Amino acid sequence: MNMLYTLIMAGGSGTRFWPRSKNARPKQYLNIFGDNSLLEETIDRFATFTEKENIYIVSSATQSEVLEKQASMLPKANLIYEPVGRNTLPCIGLAAMYAEKENPDGIMVVSPSDHLIQNNELFKDTVLAAVKIADERNGIVTIGITPSYPATGYGYVQTAEDITGKEKIRQFKVARFVEKPNEEVASEYLKQGGFFWNSGLFVFKVSVFLEAVEKFAPALYADLRKIQADLGKPEYPQTLDTIYRAVESISVDYGIMEHAENIYLVEGNFDWNDLGSWESVYLTDKKDENGNAGAGEAIMVDTQNSYVYSDEGLVAVVGLEDVIVVKDGNTTLVCRRDKAEDVKKIVEQLKKDNKNQYL
């Protein structure tokens, strides 16, 4: 499908996955499950229905070495490096400028690089249903995950009119995007119905998206046009560096999705997990008879419901429950499972103490 483009956003730092996730090799480049990294799995998933020359990746220049190795099947020109992270709207806008120059009528699928997605055939069918809406209705389409519990770590999308008709996958007009709720509000969303988790997957005509950027973020739009004007020229790296560093850091949800009216949702019923922390990995991984999971060489004595990982050597755990132990090189993490979200605070402390050798 030559009109179809994919943008994989791979610039995240993955601080909740320390110590395996480091500056030069964040979460998306790790093989959390199996032999391939999350990024490699994402590329393979889209390559089944997108031409490889139409797959773009936006990442940080500090990750260029590992990215070029893991994305060697893609044209090197499709690897776009941000001088500095500026959240999702500038990232998507930058890639849209590349795609527009190739094909102004193209349709782009935007995906995170670090989510665990299974049922690849159903995923493909869901994305192509969203592509159809983007094409026929000039809509900006999000894929919403059917919530299975009152999660407080995701944003939600409230749906309005059901436009499914004769389609196999349910489709809706969107009423509104809502921020991450507390547990009481999230429980009410599930009870009320019509709410979906925001997966971070979006589909749109490049032209339609750029019109929305021009309308709702005109300063960013003007800056992106200046960057696009120098694409392929010797001065491009300097133009990108100078302009991109000065743009506002803003999410696509806040900048576009909460304001535009032509927003649609396609229901995603494939297995999906954003793998937000080591706790998410534990819950997703296979468990032994004691409820333990992990990888590498480990001995667990009188230990239950825990996750233990070792990159090399042996880790032994005795008499503990509900813990996470991750050993990677010269760093080791030990924490309670219910504190997995706080791992990012370790990274913040290491930065504060200038202990960059552990980052």
mmCIF file with all atom_site columns, C-alpha atoms in Angstrom, residues 115-260:
data_model
loop_
_atom_site.group_PDB
_atom_site.id
_atom_site.type_symbol
_atom_site.label_atom_id
_atom_site.label_alt_id
_atom_site.label_comp_id
_atom_site.label_asym_id
_atom_site.label_entity_id
_atom_site.label_seq_id
_atom_site.pdbx_PDB_ins_code
_atom_site.Cartn_x
_atom_site.Cartn_y
_atom_site.Cartn_z
_atom_site.occupancy
_atom_site.B_iso_or_equiv
_atom_site.pdbx_formal_charge
_atom_site.auth_seq_id
_atom_site.auth_comp_id
_atom_site.auth_asym_id
_atom_site.auth_atom_id
_atom_site.pdbx_PDB_model_num
ATOM 1   C CA . HIS A 1 115 ? 4.158   -1.586  23.537 1.00 0.00 ? 115 HIS A CA 1
ATOM 2   C CA . LEU A 1 116 ? 3.490   -5.313  23.639 1.00 0.00 ? 116 LEU A CA 1
ATOM 3   C CA . ILE A 1 117 ? 0.892   -6.193  20.991 1.00 0.00 ? 117 ILE A CA 1
ATOM 4   C CA . GLN A 1 118 ? -0.262  -9.690  20.160 1.00 0.00 ? 118 GLN A CA 1
ATOM 5   C CA . ASN A 1 119 ? -2.912  -11.013 17.737 1.00 0.00 ? 119 ASN A CA 1
ATOM 6   C CA . ASN A 1 120 ? -1.061  -9.386  14.829 1.00 0.00 ? 120 ASN A CA 1
ATOM 7   C CA . GLU A 1 121 ? -3.750  -10.246 12.266 1.00 0.00 ? 121 GLU A CA 1
ATOM 8   C CA . LEU A 1 122 ? -6.446  -8.565  14.370 1.00 0.00 ? 122 LEU A CA 1
ATOM 9   C CA . PHE A 1 123 ? -4.109  -5.615  14.893 1.00 0.00 ? 123 PHE A CA 1
ATOM 10  C CA . LYS A 1 124 ? -3.646  -5.289  11.134 1.00 0.00 ? 124 LYS A CA 1
ATOM 11  C CA . ASP A 1 125 ? -7.417  -5.454  10.516 1.00 0.00 ? 125 ASP A CA 1
ATOM 12  C CA . THR A 1 126 ? -7.989  -2.805  13.196 1.00 0.00 ? 126 THR A CA 1
ATOM 13  C CA . VAL A 1 127 ? -5.391  -0.428  11.758 1.00 0.00 ? 127 VAL A CA 1
ATOM 14  C CA . LEU A 1 128 ? -6.767  -0.855  8.229  1.00 0.00 ? 128 LEU A CA 1
ATOM 15  C CA . ALA A 1 129 ? -10.291 -0.115  9.522  1.00 0.00 ? 129 ALA A CA 1
ATOM 16  C CA . ALA A 1 130 ? -8.886  3.133   10.929 1.00 0.00 ? 130 ALA A CA 1
ATOM 17  C CA . VAL A 1 131 ? -7.147  3.839   7.603  1.00 0.00 ? 131 VAL A CA 1
ATOM 18  C CA . LYS A 1 132 ? -10.502 3.517   5.837  1.00 0.00 ? 132 LYS A CA 1
ATOM 19  C CA . ILE A 1 133 ? -12.107 6.096   8.147  1.00 0.00 ? 133 ILE A CA 1
ATOM 20  C CA . ALA A 1 134 ? -9.162  8.467   7.748  1.00 0.00 ? 134 ALA A CA 1
ATOM 21  C CA . ASP A 1 135 ? -9.456  8.146   3.987  1.00 0.00 ? 135 ASP A CA 1
ATOM 22  C CA . GLU A 1 136 ? -13.232 8.341   3.581  1.00 0.00 ? 136 GLU A CA 1
ATOM 23  C CA . ARG A 1 137 ? -14.128 10.800  6.344  1.00 0.00 ? 137 ARG A CA 1
ATOM 24  C CA . ASN A 1 138 ? -10.959 12.933  6.469  1.00 0.00 ? 138 ASN A CA 1
ATOM 25  C CA . GLY A 1 139 ? -10.816 12.054  10.132 1.00 0.00 ? 139 GLY A CA 1
ATOM 26  C CA . ILE A 1 140 ? -8.061  11.792  12.704 1.00 0.00 ? 140 ILE A CA 1
ATOM 27  C CA . VAL A 1 141 ? -8.547  8.305   14.116 1.00 0.00 ? 141 VAL A CA 1
ATOM 28  C CA . THR A 1 142 ? -7.382  6.854   17.406 1.00 0.00 ? 142 THR A CA 1
ATOM 29  C CA . ILE A 1 143 ? -7.420  3.185   18.349 1.00 0.00 ? 143 ILE A CA 1
ATOM 30  C CA . GLY A 1 144 ? -9.066  2.739   21.729 1.00 0.00 ? 144 GLY A CA 1
ATOM 31  C CA . ILE A 1 145 ? -8.405  -0.290  23.916 1.00 0.00 ? 145 ILE A CA 1
ATOM 32  C CA . THR A 1 146 ? -11.430 -1.880  25.594 1.00 0.00 ? 146 THR A CA 1
ATOM 33  C CA . PRO A 1 147 ? -10.749 -1.358  29.330 1.00 0.00 ? 147 PRO A CA 1
ATOM 34  C CA . SER A 1 148 ? -10.570 -4.471  31.496 1.00 0.00 ? 148 SER A CA 1
ATOM 35  C CA . TYR A 1 149 ? -10.162 -2.733  34.868 1.00 0.00 ? 149 TYR A CA 1
ATOM 36  C CA . PRO A 1 150 ? -10.286 0.863   36.210 1.00 0.00 ? 150 PRO A CA 1
ATOM 37  C CA . ALA A 1 151 ? -6.727  1.792   35.225 1.00 0.00 ? 151 ALA A CA 1
ATOM 38  C CA . THR A 1 152 ? -5.370  5.100   36.513 1.00 0.00 ? 152 THR A CA 1
ATOM 39  C CA . GLY A 1 153 ? -2.223  5.069   34.370 1.00 0.00 ? 153 GLY A CA 1
ATOM 40  C CA . TYR A 1 154 ? -3.948  5.660   31.010 1.00 0.00 ? 154 TYR A CA 1
ATOM 41  C CA . GLY A 1 155 ? -5.828  8.537   29.478 1.00 0.00 ? 155 GLY A CA 1
ATOM 42  C CA . TYR A 1 156 ? -9.373  7.708   28.352 1.00 0.00 ? 156 TYR A CA 1
ATOM 43  C CA . VAL A 1 157 ? -11.411 8.466   25.246 1.00 0.00 ? 157 VAL A CA 1
ATOM 44  C CA . GLN A 1 158 ? -15.178 8.898   25.530 1.00 0.00 ? 158 GLN A CA 1
ATOM 45  C CA . THR A 1 159 ? -17.125 7.892   22.445 1.00 0.00 ? 159 THR A CA 1
ATOM 46  C CA . ALA A 1 160 ? -20.286 9.420   20.995 1.00 0.00 ? 160 ALA A CA 1
ATOM 47  C CA . GLU A 1 161 ? -22.149 8.233   17.876 1.00 0.00 ? 161 GLU A CA 1
ATOM 48  C CA . ASP A 1 162 ? -21.638 4.600   16.817 1.00 0.00 ? 162 ASP A CA 1
ATOM 49  C CA . ILE A 1 163 ? -20.719 4.616   13.112 1.00 0.00 ? 163 ILE A CA 1
ATOM 50  C CA . THR A 1 164 ? -19.924 0.907   12.791 1.00 0.00 ? 164 THR A CA 1
ATOM 51  C CA . GLY A 1 165 ? -22.648 0.115   10.248 1.00 0.00 ? 165 GLY A CA 1
ATOM 52  C CA . LYS A 1 166 ? -21.729 -3.115  8.435  1.00 0.00 ? 166 LYS A CA 1
ATOM 53  C CA . GLU A 1 167 ? -18.062 -3.039  9.472  1.00 0.00 ? 167 GLU A CA 1
ATOM 54  C CA . LYS A 1 168 ? -16.730 -5.942  11.563 1.00 0.00 ? 168 LYS A CA 1
ATOM 55  C CA . ILE A 1 169 ? -14.781 -3.750  14.002 1.00 0.00 ? 169 ILE A CA 1
ATOM 56  C CA . ARG A 1 170 ? -16.690 -1.227  16.107 1.00 0.00 ? 170 ARG A CA 1
ATOM 57  C CA . GLN A 1 171 ? -16.171 2.434   15.223 1.00 0.00 ? 171 GLN A CA 1
ATOM 58  C CA . PHE A 1 172 ? -17.307 5.680   16.855 1.00 0.00 ? 172 PHE A CA 1
ATOM 59  C CA . LYS A 1 173 ? -17.242 9.427   16.675 1.00 0.00 ? 173 LYS A CA 1
ATOM 60  C CA . VAL A 1 174 ? -15.261 10.737  19.642 1.00 0.00 ? 174 VAL A CA 1
ATOM 61  C CA . ALA A 1 175 ? -16.877 12.947  22.266 1.00 0.00 ? 175 ALA A CA 1
ATOM 62  C CA . ARG A 1 176 ? -13.743 13.858  24.214 1.00 0.00 ? 176 ARG A CA 1
ATOM 63  C CA . PHE A 1 177 ? -10.294 12.876  25.441 1.00 0.00 ? 177 PHE A CA 1
ATOM 64  C CA . VAL A 1 178 ? -9.873  12.849  29.223 1.00 0.00 ? 178 VAL A CA 1
ATOM 65  C CA . GLU A 1 179 ? -6.730  12.927  31.374 1.00 0.00 ? 179 GLU A CA 1
ATOM 66  C CA . LYS A 1 180 ? -5.597  10.043  33.567 1.00 0.00 ? 180 LYS A CA 1
ATOM 67  C CA . PRO A 1 181 ? -8.319  9.678   36.241 1.00 0.00 ? 181 PRO A CA 1
ATOM 68  C CA . ASN A 1 182 ? -8.172  8.559   39.854 1.00 0.00 ? 182 ASN A CA 1
ATOM 69  C CA . GLU A 1 183 ? -9.539  5.101   40.670 1.00 0.00 ? 183 GLU A CA 1
ATOM 70  C CA . GLU A 1 184 ? -12.982 6.350   41.644 1.00 0.00 ? 184 GLU A CA 1
ATOM 71  C CA . VAL A 1 185 ? -13.440 8.213   38.368 1.00 0.00 ? 185 VAL A CA 1
ATOM 72  C CA . ALA A 1 186 ? -11.990 5.326   36.337 1.00 0.00 ? 186 ALA A CA 1
ATOM 73  C CA . SER A 1 187 ? -14.467 2.932   38.002 1.00 0.00 ? 187 SER A CA 1
ATOM 74  C CA . GLU A 1 188 ? -17.287 5.270   37.041 1.00 0.00 ? 188 GLU A CA 1
ATOM 75  C CA . TYR A 1 189 ? -16.064 5.296   33.419 1.00 0.00 ? 189 TYR A CA 1
ATOM 76  C CA . LEU A 1 190 ? -16.241 1.510   33.269 1.00 0.00 ? 190 LEU A CA 1
ATOM 77  C CA . LYS A 1 191 ? -19.662 1.470   34.902 1.00 0.00 ? 191 LYS A CA 1
ATOM 78  C CA . GLN A 1 192 ? -20.970 4.132   32.502 1.00 0.00 ? 192 GLN A CA 1
ATOM 79  C CA . GLY A 1 193 ? -19.526 2.462   29.382 1.00 0.00 ? 193 GLY A CA 1
ATOM 80  C CA . GLY A 1 194 ? -18.431 4.127   26.161 1.00 0.00 ? 194 GLY A CA 1
ATOM 81  C CA . PHE A 1 195 ? -14.913 4.844   27.471 1.00 0.00 ? 195 PHE A CA 1
ATOM 82  C CA . PHE A 1 196 ? -11.728 3.363   26.033 1.00 0.00 ? 196 PHE A CA 1
ATOM 83  C CA . TRP A 1 197 ? -8.072  3.483   27.033 1.00 0.00 ? 197 TRP A CA 1
ATOM 84  C CA . ASN A 1 198 ? -5.992  5.839   24.897 1.00 0.00 ? 198 ASN A CA 1
ATOM 85  C CA . SER A 1 199 ? -3.472  3.518   23.193 1.00 0.00 ? 199 SER A CA 1
ATOM 86  C CA . GLY A 1 200 ? -1.314  6.244   21.643 1.00 0.00 ? 200 GLY A CA 1
ATOM 87  C CA . LEU A 1 201 ? -2.034  4.809   18.168 1.00 0.00 ? 201 LEU A CA 1
ATOM 88  C CA . PHE A 1 202 ? -3.308  7.343   15.613 1.00 0.00 ? 202 PHE A CA 1
ATOM 89  C CA . VAL A 1 203 ? -4.192  7.253   11.911 1.00 0.00 ? 203 VAL A CA 1
ATOM 90  C CA . PHE A 1 204 ? -4.758  10.243  9.595  1.00 0.00 ? 204 PHE A CA 1
ATOM 91  C CA . LYS A 1 205 ? -4.215  11.725  6.158  1.00 0.00 ? 205 LYS A CA 1
ATOM 92  C CA . VAL A 1 206 ? -1.000  13.703  6.358  1.00 0.00 ? 206 VAL A CA 1
ATOM 93  C CA . SER A 1 207 ? -2.765  16.716  4.836  1.00 0.00 ? 207 SER A CA 1
ATOM 94  C CA . VAL A 1 208 ? -5.619  16.550  7.371  1.00 0.00 ? 208 VAL A CA 1
ATOM 95  C CA . PHE A 1 209 ? -3.225  16.319  10.302 1.00 0.00 ? 209 PHE A CA 1
ATOM 96  C CA . LEU A 1 210 ? -1.110  19.231  9.113  1.00 0.00 ? 210 LEU A CA 1
ATOM 97  C CA . GLU A 1 211 ? -4.267  21.326  8.667  1.00 0.00 ? 211 GLU A CA 1
ATOM 98  C CA . ALA A 1 212 ? -5.064  20.614  12.323 1.00 0.00 ? 212 ALA A CA 1
ATOM 99  C CA . VAL A 1 213 ? -1.540  21.609  13.372 1.00 0.00 ? 213 VAL A CA 1
ATOM 100 C CA . GLU A 1 214 ? -1.863  24.848  11.404 1.00 0.00 ? 214 GLU A CA 1
ATOM 101 C CA . LYS A 1 215 ? -5.203  25.596  13.106 1.00 0.00 ? 215 LYS A CA 1
ATOM 102 C CA . PHE A 1 216 ? -4.446  24.610  16.704 1.00 0.00 ? 216 PHE A CA 1
ATOM 103 C CA . ALA A 1 217 ? -0.648  25.044  16.915 1.00 0.00 ? 217 ALA A CA 1
ATOM 104 C CA . PRO A 1 218 ? 0.196   27.728  14.321 1.00 0.00 ? 218 PRO A CA 1
ATOM 105 C CA . ALA A 1 219 ? 3.622   28.601  15.750 1.00 0.00 ? 219 ALA A CA 1
ATOM 106 C CA . LEU A 1 220 ? 4.723   24.970  15.594 1.00 0.00 ? 220 LEU A CA 1
ATOM 107 C CA . TYR A 1 221 ? 3.295   24.651  12.081 1.00 0.00 ? 221 TYR A CA 1
ATOM 108 C CA . ALA A 1 222 ? 5.340   27.636  10.883 1.00 0.00 ? 222 ALA A CA 1
ATOM 109 C CA . ASP A 1 223 ? 8.494   26.180  12.423 1.00 0.00 ? 223 ASP A CA 1
ATOM 110 C CA . LEU A 1 224 ? 7.892   22.763  10.859 1.00 0.00 ? 224 LEU A CA 1
ATOM 111 C CA . ARG A 1 225 ? 7.483   24.384  7.436  1.00 0.00 ? 225 ARG A CA 1
ATOM 112 C CA . LYS A 1 226 ? 10.858  26.103  7.860  1.00 0.00 ? 226 LYS A CA 1
ATOM 113 C CA . ILE A 1 227 ? 12.442  22.759  8.728  1.00 0.00 ? 227 ILE A CA 1
ATOM 114 C CA . GLN A 1 228 ? 10.756  21.054  5.765  1.00 0.00 ? 228 GLN A CA 1
ATOM 115 C CA . ALA A 1 229 ? 12.040  23.734  3.381  1.00 0.00 ? 229 ALA A CA 1
ATOM 116 C CA . ASP A 1 230 ? 15.618  22.636  4.084  1.00 0.00 ? 230 ASP A CA 1
ATOM 117 C CA . LEU A 1 231 ? 14.998  18.877  3.889  1.00 0.00 ? 231 LEU A CA 1
ATOM 118 C CA . GLY A 1 232 ? 17.713  17.285  1.758  1.00 0.00 ? 232 GLY A CA 1
ATOM 119 C CA . LYS A 1 233 ? 19.882  20.404  1.796  1.00 0.00 ? 233 LYS A CA 1
ATOM 120 C CA . PRO A 1 234 ? 23.316  20.708  3.436  1.00 0.00 ? 234 PRO A CA 1
ATOM 121 C CA . GLU A 1 235 ? 21.951  23.235  5.913  1.00 0.00 ? 235 GLU A CA 1
ATOM 122 C CA . TYR A 1 236 ? 19.163  20.891  7.120  1.00 0.00 ? 236 TYR A CA 1
ATOM 123 C CA . PRO A 1 237 ? 20.932  19.591  10.283 1.00 0.00 ? 237 PRO A CA 1
ATOM 124 C CA . GLN A 1 238 ? 21.616  23.134  11.488 1.00 0.00 ? 238 GLN A CA 1
ATOM 125 C CA . THR A 1 239 ? 18.085  24.302  10.640 1.00 0.00 ? 239 THR A CA 1
ATOM 126 C CA . LEU A 1 240 ? 16.573  21.349  12.497 1.00 0.00 ? 240 LEU A CA 1
ATOM 127 C CA . ASP A 1 241 ? 18.798  21.857  15.525 1.00 0.00 ? 241 ASP A CA 1
ATOM 128 C CA . THR A 1 242 ? 18.169  25.580  15.810 1.00 0.00 ? 242 THR A CA 1
ATOM 129 C CA . ILE A 1 243 ? 14.405  25.553  15.239 1.00 0.00 ? 243 ILE A CA 1
ATOM 130 C CA . TYR A 1 244 ? 13.446  22.285  16.927 1.00 0.00 ? 244 TYR A CA 1
ATOM 131 C CA . ARG A 1 245 ? 15.142  23.182  20.210 1.00 0.00 ? 245 ARG A CA 1
ATOM 132 C CA . ALA A 1 246 ? 12.929  26.263  20.438 1.00 0.00 ? 246 ALA A CA 1
ATOM 133 C CA . VAL A 1 247 ? 9.535   24.660  19.728 1.00 0.00 ? 247 VAL A CA 1
ATOM 134 C CA . GLU A 1 248 ? 7.021   24.121  22.519 1.00 0.00 ? 248 GLU A CA 1
ATOM 135 C CA . SER A 1 249 ? 6.989   20.689  24.166 1.00 0.00 ? 249 SER A CA 1
ATOM 136 C CA . ILE A 1 250 ? 3.385   19.511  23.799 1.00 0.00 ? 250 ILE A CA 1
ATOM 137 C CA . SER A 1 251 ? 1.549   16.210  23.423 1.00 0.00 ? 251 SER A CA 1
ATOM 138 C CA . VAL A 1 252 ? -0.622  15.423  20.410 1.00 0.00 ? 252 VAL A CA 1
ATOM 139 C CA . ASP A 1 253 ? -3.519  14.738  22.791 1.00 0.00 ? 253 ASP A CA 1
ATOM 140 C CA . TYR A 1 254 ? -3.346  18.172  24.375 1.00 0.00 ? 254 TYR A CA 1
ATOM 141 C CA . GLY A 1 255 ? -2.358  20.027  21.211 1.00 0.00 ? 255 GLY A CA 1
ATOM 142 C CA . ILE A 1 256 ? -4.749  18.469  18.674 1.00 0.00 ? 256 ILE A CA 1
ATOM 143 C CA . MET A 1 257 ? -7.004  15.642  19.870 1.00 0.00 ? 257 MET A CA 1
ATOM 144 C CA . GLU A 1 258 ? -8.692  17.621  22.659 1.00 0.00 ? 258 GLU A CA 1
ATOM 145 C CA . HIS A 1 259 ? -9.614  20.429  20.238 1.00 0.00 ? 259 HIS A CA 1
ATOM 146 C CA . ALA A 1 260 ? -10.326 18.999  16.792 1.00 0.00 ? 260 ALA A CA 1
#
